[in-house]
Amino acid sequence: MSELITVLAATGRQGSAVVRASLAAGSPVRAVVRDPSRDDARRLADAGAEVVPGSLDDADAIARALQGAAGLFLYQPGFVSPQVTPGIGPDDELRRGRAIIDAAVRAGVGHIVYSSGLGADRPDFSPLSRPKTELEDYLRSTQVPATILRPVGFMENHLGPFRGLRPDGRLASTAPPDVVEQLISVPDIGSIATRALTAPDDWIGRAMDIAADELTAPEIASAIAAATGRAVRYERIPLDEVRTQDPRRAAAIARMWDPDRPAAELQTCRATIPDLTGFRAWLDTPGVTEAFTTYLSEAEPI
């Protein structure tokens, strides 16, 4: 019989992907959610997960959720800014993460898979990586068997305005036209985490930047257009335009496209996980094409 996996923040994008991938692999899953009565939590229960209540700040609930677990998937929302993440302070991510790791050690959890972030091994590059950098170091200091995954940007972020796509088909981006953006789908993160949790001997001790594809902004626009039959065009946002409004944000954006920016080794990722989903294939996933087509309601057909 497969050993129990506990998944925190289980109704979030990464958490729910790990729950579903682990259930599909035949592993029993305990999904920790804020409110088991919500529809997204009920769907996890219907899929076969043991759904239990608990927030990341509820030490007693976390301790109960870890009892008897062989593996833990640890992800938590991180601080971005007071505007973007109003409920999370810059030190909350580190404080919560340390408390969860300590609870896992006390419970005798045999393997922790921590979803960190790209650049956590480069704290000089982005100050937002500091909590993840320190949490990675803390996890190693406990000597509990662990795997660290550092995902790149999500493919799902391109559905909507977050990465610049507009309903009229404009893809407004600060990215230079010849610079690639590395991407991974959330289901692939779930699949990789499940591989690590269900075959720990192959993964313990690894820290891996994970990506499935890389494309320039014009290539992303072209791929969305081909999938949806809607005209999608890349439009460059000059960095000087951003700089006049917010110099600090402009400096952060410039680092995003710096030639020395953190990046996953795509060939290594594909060799390690051959069934990763490329961006164009992801666009053809059931429901994804339809969601993009609906969003692009003002774009001209092609």
CSV table of C-alpha atoms in Angstrom, one decimal:
chain,number,residue,atom,x,y,z
A,1,MET,CA,0.0,0.0,0.0
A,2,SER,CA,1.3,3.5,-0.9
A,3,GLU,CA,2.2,5.8,2.0
A,4,LEU,CA,0.2,8.8,3.0
A,5,ILE,CA,1.0,12.2,1.5
A,6,THR,CA,0.0,15.5,3.3
A,7,VAL,CA,-0.6,18.5,1.0
A,8,LEU,CA,-0.8,22.0,2.5
A,9,ALA,CA,-2.8,24.8,0.9
A,10,ALA,CA,-4.5,22.0,-1.0
A,11,THR,CA,-7.1,24.2,-2.8
A,12,GLY,CA,-4.5,26.4,-4.2
A,13,ARG,CA,-3.2,25.9,-7.8
A,14,GLN,CA,0.0,24.0,-6.9
A,15,GLY,CA,-1.6,22.2,-3.9
A,16,SER,CA,-4.6,20.9,-5.9
A,17,ALA,CA,-2.4,19.8,-8.7
A,18,VAL,CA,-0.3,17.7,-6.3
A,19,VAL,CA,-3.4,16.2,-4.7
A,20,ARG,CA,-4.8,15.1,-8.1
A,21,ALA,CA,-1.5,13.8,-9.4
A,22,SER,CA,-0.8,11.9,-6.2
A,23,LEU,CA,-4.3,10.3,-6.2
A,24,ALA,CA,-3.9,9.4,-9.8
A,25,ALA,CA,-0.6,7.7,-8.9
A,26,GLY,CA,-2.5,5.6,-6.3
A,27,SER,CA,-1.2,7.4,-3.2
A,28,PRO,CA,-3.6,8.3,-0.3
A,29,VAL,CA,-3.7,12.0,0.2
A,30,ARG,CA,-4.6,14.2,3.2
A,31,ALA,CA,-5.5,17.6,1.8
A,32,VAL,CA,-5.3,20.5,4.3
A,33,VAL,CA,-7.7,23.3,3.5
A,34,ARG,CA,-9.1,26.4,5.2
A,35,ASP,CA,-12.7,25.5,4.7
A,36,PRO,CA,-13.7,21.9,3.8
A,37,SER,CA,-17.3,23.0,2.9
A,38,ARG,CA,-16.1,25.1,-0.1
A,39,ASP,CA,-16.7,23.7,-3.5
A,40,ASP,CA,-13.0,23.4,-4.4
A,41,ALA,CA,-12.4,21.4,-1.2
A,42,ARG,CA,-15.5,19.2,-1.9
A,43,ARG,CA,-14.1,18.4,-5.3
A,44,LEU,CA,-10.9,17.2,-3.8
A,45,ALA,CA,-12.9,15.0,-1.4
A,46,ASP,CA,-14.9,13.7,-4.3
A,47,ALA,CA,-11.7,12.8,-6.1
A,48,GLY,CA,-10.7,10.6,-3.1
A,49,ALA,CA,-8.6,12.9,-0.8
A,50,GLU,CA,-9.0,13.0,2.9
A,51,VAL,CA,-9.9,16.7,3.4
A,52,VAL,CA,-9.1,18.2,6.8
A,53,PRO,CA,-9.4,21.8,8.0
A,54,GLY,CA,-6.4,23.9,8.8
A,55,SER,CA,-4.6,27.2,8.0
A,56,LEU,CA,-0.9,27.7,7.7
A,57,ASP,CA,-1.0,29.5,11.0
A,58,ASP,CA,-2.9,26.8,12.9
A,59,ALA,CA,-0.1,24.9,14.6
A,60,ASP,CA,-2.4,22.3,16.1
A,61,ALA,CA,-4.2,21.6,12.8
A,62,ILE,CA,-0.9,21.3,11.0
A,63,ALA,CA,0.4,18.9,13.6
A,64,ARG,CA,-2.7,16.7,13.3
A,65,ALA,CA,-2.5,16.8,9.5
A,66,LEU,CA,1.1,15.5,9.6
A,67,GLN,CA,0.4,12.5,11.9
A,68,GLY,CA,1.2,9.3,10.0
A,69,ALA,CA,2.3,11.1,6.8
A,70,ALA,CA,5.3,9.7,5.0
A,71,GLY,CA,5.6,12.7,2.7
A,72,LEU,CA,4.7,16.4,2.8
A,73,PHE,CA,4.2,18.9,0.0
A,74,LEU,CA,5.1,22.3,1.3
A,75,TYR,CA,4.0,25.4,-0.5
A,76,GLN,CA,2.8,28.7,0.8
A,77,PRO,CA,1.9,32.0,-0.7
A,78,GLY,CA,4.8,34.5,-0.5
A,79,PHE,CA,5.1,38.2,0.1
A,80,VAL,CA,5.2,40.3,-3.1
A,81,SER,CA,4.0,43.7,-2.0
A,82,PRO,CA,1.4,45.2,0.4
A,83,GLN,CA,-0.8,45.8,-2.6
A,84,VAL,CA,-0.5,42.4,-4.2
A,85,THR,CA,-0.4,40.3,-1.1
A,86,PRO,CA,-2.1,42.4,1.6
A,87,GLY,CA,-2.5,39.5,4.1
A,88,ILE,CA,1.2,38.4,4.0
A,89,GLY,CA,4.0,40.4,5.5
A,90,PRO,CA,7.7,40.0,4.4
A,91,ASP,CA,8.5,37.8,7.3
A,92,ASP,CA,5.3,35.7,7.4
A,93,GLU,CA,6.5,33.3,4.8
A,94,LEU,CA,9.7,32.4,6.6
A,95,ARG,CA,8.0,32.2,10.0
A,96,ARG,CA,5.2,29.9,8.8
A,97,GLY,CA,7.6,27.8,6.8
A,98,ARG,CA,9.9,27.2,9.7
A,99,ALA,CA,7.0,26.2,12.0
A,100,ILE,CA,5.6,23.8,9.4
A,101,ILE,CA,9.1,22.2,8.9
A,102,ASP,CA,9.5,21.9,12.7
A,103,ALA,CA,6.1,20.2,13.0
A,104,ALA,CA,7.0,17.8,10.2
A,105,VAL,CA,10.2,16.8,12.0
A,106,ARG,CA,8.3,16.2,15.2
A,107,ALA,CA,5.8,14.1,13.4
A,108,GLY,CA,8.5,12.0,11.8
A,109,VAL,CA,7.6,12.8,8.2
A,110,GLY,CA,10.1,11.0,6.0
A,111,HIS,CA,10.3,13.4,3.1
A,112,ILE,CA,9.4,17.0,2.5
A,113,VAL,CA,9.0,18.4,-1.1
A,114,TYR,CA,9.3,22.1,-0.9
A,115,SER,CA,8.0,24.3,-3.8
A,116,SER,CA,10.3,27.3,-3.5
A,117,GLY,CA,10.9,29.7,-6.4
A,118,LEU,CA,13.2,30.4,-9.2
A,119,GLY,CA,16.2,32.5,-8.0
A,120,ALA,CA,16.0,31.3,-4.4
A,121,ASP,CA,19.6,30.2,-4.8
A,122,ARG,CA,20.4,33.7,-6.1
A,123,PRO,CA,19.3,35.9,-3.2
A,124,ASP,CA,21.4,38.8,-4.6
A,125,PHE,CA,19.2,38.9,-7.7
A,126,SER,CA,15.8,39.6,-6.1
A,127,PRO,CA,15.0,40.6,-2.5
A,128,LEU,CA,11.7,38.9,-2.9
A,129,SER,CA,13.5,35.6,-2.9
A,130,ARG,CA,15.0,36.1,0.6
A,131,PRO,CA,12.3,34.2,2.6
A,132,LYS,CA,12.6,31.3,0.2
A,133,THR,CA,16.4,31.3,0.3
A,134,GLU,CA,16.3,31.3,4.1
A,135,LEU,CA,13.6,28.6,4.2
A,136,GLU,CA,15.7,26.4,1.9
A,137,ASP,CA,18.7,26.8,4.2
A,138,TYR,CA,16.5,26.1,7.3
A,139,LEU,CA,15.1,23.0,5.7
A,140,ARG,CA,18.6,21.7,4.9
A,141,SER,CA,19.7,22.5,8.5
A,142,THR,CA,17.1,20.1,9.9
A,143,GLN,CA,18.6,17.2,7.9
A,144,VAL,CA,15.1,15.9,7.2
A,145,PRO,CA,15.1,14.2,3.8
A,146,ALA,CA,14.0,16.8,1.3
A,147,THR,CA,13.6,17.8,-2.3
A,148,ILE,CA,13.5,21.5,-3.4
A,149,LEU,CA,11.6,22.4,-6.6
A,150,ARG,CA,12.0,25.9,-8.0
A,151,PRO,CA,9.3,26.5,-10.7
A,152,VAL,CA,9.6,29.2,-13.3
A,153,GLY,CA,6.6,31.3,-14.4
A,154,PHE,CA,3.3,29.6,-14.8
A,155,MET,CA,1.7,29.1,-18.2
A,156,GLU,CA,-1.6,29.8,-16.6
A,157,ASN,CA,-0.5,33.4,-15.8
A,158,HIS,CA,-0.9,34.2,-19.5
A,159,LEU,CA,-4.6,33.7,-19.3
A,160,GLY,CA,-5.7,37.2,-18.4
A,161,PRO,CA,-4.0,40.6,-17.8
A,162,PHE,CA,-1.3,39.4,-15.3
A,163,ARG,CA,1.2,38.8,-18.1
A,164,GLY,CA,-0.2,41.5,-20.4
A,165,LEU,CA,-2.8,39.8,-22.5
A,166,ARG,CA,-5.8,42.0,-23.2
A,167,PRO,CA,-9.3,41.0,-24.5
A,168,ASP,CA,-8.6,42.9,-27.7
A,169,GLY,CA,-5.7,40.6,-28.5
A,170,ARG,CA,-2.8,42.9,-27.5
A,171,LEU,CA,0.0,41.2,-25.6
A,172,ALA,CA,1.6,44.2,-23.9
A,173,SER,CA,4.9,43.2,-22.4
A,174,THR,CA,8.1,44.8,-21.2
A,175,ALA,CA,10.0,41.7,-22.5
A,176,PRO,CA,12.4,42.4,-25.3
A,177,PRO,CA,11.2,40.6,-28.5
A,178,ASP,CA,14.3,38.4,-28.6
A,179,VAL,CA,14.4,37.3,-24.9
A,180,VAL,CA,12.8,34.0,-23.9
A,181,GLU,CA,10.4,33.5,-21.0
A,182,GLN,CA,10.6,30.1,-19.3
A,183,LEU,CA,7.3,28.5,-18.5
A,184,ILE,CA,5.7,25.5,-16.8
A,185,SER,CA,2.1,24.5,-16.3
A,186,VAL,CA,0.7,24.0,-12.8
A,187,PRO,CA,-0.3,20.3,-13.6
A,188,ASP,CA,3.3,19.6,-14.5
A,189,ILE,CA,4.4,21.0,-11.1
A,190,GLY,CA,1.9,18.6,-9.5
A,191,SER,CA,3.3,15.7,-11.6
A,192,ILE,CA,6.9,16.5,-10.7
A,193,ALA,CA,6.2,16.9,-7.0
A,194,THR,CA,4.3,13.6,-7.1
A,195,ARG,CA,7.2,11.8,-8.7
A,196,ALA,CA,9.4,13.1,-5.9
A,197,LEU,CA,6.9,12.1,-3.2
A,198,THR,CA,6.2,8.6,-4.5
A,199,ALA,CA,9.8,7.8,-5.5
A,200,PRO,CA,11.8,9.6,-2.8
A,201,ASP,CA,15.0,7.6,-3.3
A,202,ASP,CA,15.4,9.2,-6.7
A,203,TRP,CA,14.8,12.7,-5.5
A,204,ILE,CA,15.9,13.2,-1.9
A,205,GLY,CA,18.7,15.8,-1.7
A,206,ARG,CA,17.9,17.4,-5.1
A,207,ALA,CA,17.3,21.1,-5.6
A,208,MET,CA,16.0,21.6,-9.2
A,209,ASP,CA,14.8,24.6,-11.2
A,210,ILE,CA,11.9,23.3,-13.2
A,211,ALA,CA,10.7,24.5,-16.6
A,212,ALA,CA,8.9,22.9,-19.5
A,213,ASP,CA,9.3,25.4,-22.3
A,214,GLU,CA,10.7,28.8,-23.3
A,215,LEU,CA,9.4,31.3,-25.8
A,216,THR,CA,9.8,34.9,-26.7
A,217,ALA,CA,6.8,37.2,-26.2
A,218,PRO,CA,6.1,37.3,-30.0
A,219,GLU,CA,6.2,33.5,-30.0
A,220,ILE,CA,3.7,33.4,-27.1
A,221,ALA,CA,1.4,35.7,-29.0
A,222,SER,CA,1.7,33.6,-32.1
A,223,ALA,CA,0.9,30.4,-30.2
A,224,ILE,CA,-2.2,31.8,-28.6
A,225,ALA,CA,-3.4,33.1,-31.9
A,226,ALA,CA,-2.9,29.7,-33.6
A,227,ALA,CA,-4.7,27.9,-30.8
A,228,THR,CA,-7.7,30.3,-30.6
A,229,GLY,CA,-8.1,31.6,-34.1
A,230,ARG,CA,-8.0,35.1,-32.8
A,231,ALA,CA,-5.6,37.9,-33.7
A,232,VAL,CA,-3.0,38.3,-30.9
A,233,ARG,CA,-0.1,40.7,-31.3
A,234,TYR,CA,2.9,41.5,-29.2
A,235,GLU,CA,3.3,45.1,-28.2
A,236,ARG,CA,6.5,46.2,-26.4
A,237,ILE,CA,6.1,48.5,-23.4
A,238,PRO,CA,9.2,50.7,-23.2
A,239,LEU,CA,11.0,50.4,-19.9
A,240,ASP,CA,11.4,54.2,-19.9
A,241,GLU,CA,7.6,54.5,-19.7
A,242,VAL,CA,7.6,52.4,-16.6
A,243,ARG,CA,10.5,54.2,-15.1
A,244,THR,CA,8.8,57.6,-15.3
A,245,GLN,CA,5.9,56.2,-13.2
A,246,ASP,CA,7.8,53.8,-10.8
A,247,PRO,CA,11.6,53.7,-10.9
A,248,ARG,CA,11.8,50.8,-8.4
A,249,ARG,CA,9.4,48.7,-10.5
A,250,ALA,CA,11.3,49.5,-13.6
A,251,ALA,CA,14.6,48.3,-11.9
A,252,ALA,CA,12.9,45.0,-10.9
A,253,ILE,CA,11.6,44.5,-14.5
A,254,ALA,CA,15.0,45.2,-15.9
A,255,ARG,CA,16.4,42.4,-13.7
A,256,MET,CA,13.7,40.0,-15.0
A,257,TRP,CA,15.2,40.3,-18.5
A,258,ASP,CA,18.8,40.6,-17.5
A,259,PRO,CA,21.0,38.1,-19.5
A,260,ASP,CA,22.4,36.8,-16.1
A,261,ARG,CA,18.9,36.2,-14.6
A,262,PRO,CA,18.2,32.9,-13.0
A,263,ALA,CA,17.0,30.2,-15.4
A,264,ALA,CA,16.3,26.5,-15.4
A,265,GLU,CA,18.3,24.1,-17.5
A,266,LEU,CA,15.6,23.2,-20.0
A,267,GLN,CA,17.4,20.2,-21.5
A,268,THR,CA,18.0,18.8,-18.0
A,269,CYS,CA,14.4,19.2,-17.1
A,270,ARG,CA,13.2,17.5,-20.3
A,271,ALA,CA,15.7,14.6,-19.8
A,272,THR,CA,14.6,14.1,-16.2
A,273,ILE,CA,10.8,14.5,-16.9
A,274,PRO,CA,10.3,13.5,-20.6
A,275,ASP,CA,6.5,14.1,-20.5
A,276,LEU,CA,6.6,17.8,-19.7
A,277,THR,CA,3.9,19.8,-21.5
A,278,GLY,CA,5.1,22.5,-23.9
A,279,PHE,CA,3.3,25.8,-24.2
A,280,ARG,CA,1.6,25.0,-27.5
A,281,ALA,CA,0.5,21.6,-26.3
A,282,TRP,CA,-0.8,23.1,-23.1
A,283,LEU,CA,-2.9,25.6,-25.1
A,284,ASP,CA,-4.6,22.5,-26.7
A,285,THR,CA,-5.4,21.0,-23.3
A,286,PRO,CA,-9.2,20.6,-22.8
A,287,GLY,CA,-10.7,23.8,-21.4
A,288,VAL,CA,-7.6,25.9,-22.0
A,289,THR,CA,-8.2,26.9,-25.6
A,290,GLU,CA,-11.9,27.6,-24.7
A,291,ALA,CA,-10.8,29.8,-21.8
A,292,PHE,CA,-8.4,31.8,-24.0
A,293,THR,CA,-11.0,32.2,-26.7
A,294,THR,CA,-13.6,33.4,-24.3
A,295,TYR,CA,-11.2,35.9,-22.7
A,296,LEU,CA,-10.2,37.3,-26.2
A,297,SER,CA,-13.7,38.4,-26.8
A,298,GLU,CA,-12.7,41.7,-28.4
A,299,ALA,CA,-9.9,40.2,-30.7
A,300,GLU,CA,-10.5,39.9,-34.4
A,301,PRO,CA,-10.9,36.4,-35.8
A,302,ILE,CA,-8.1,35.3,-38.2
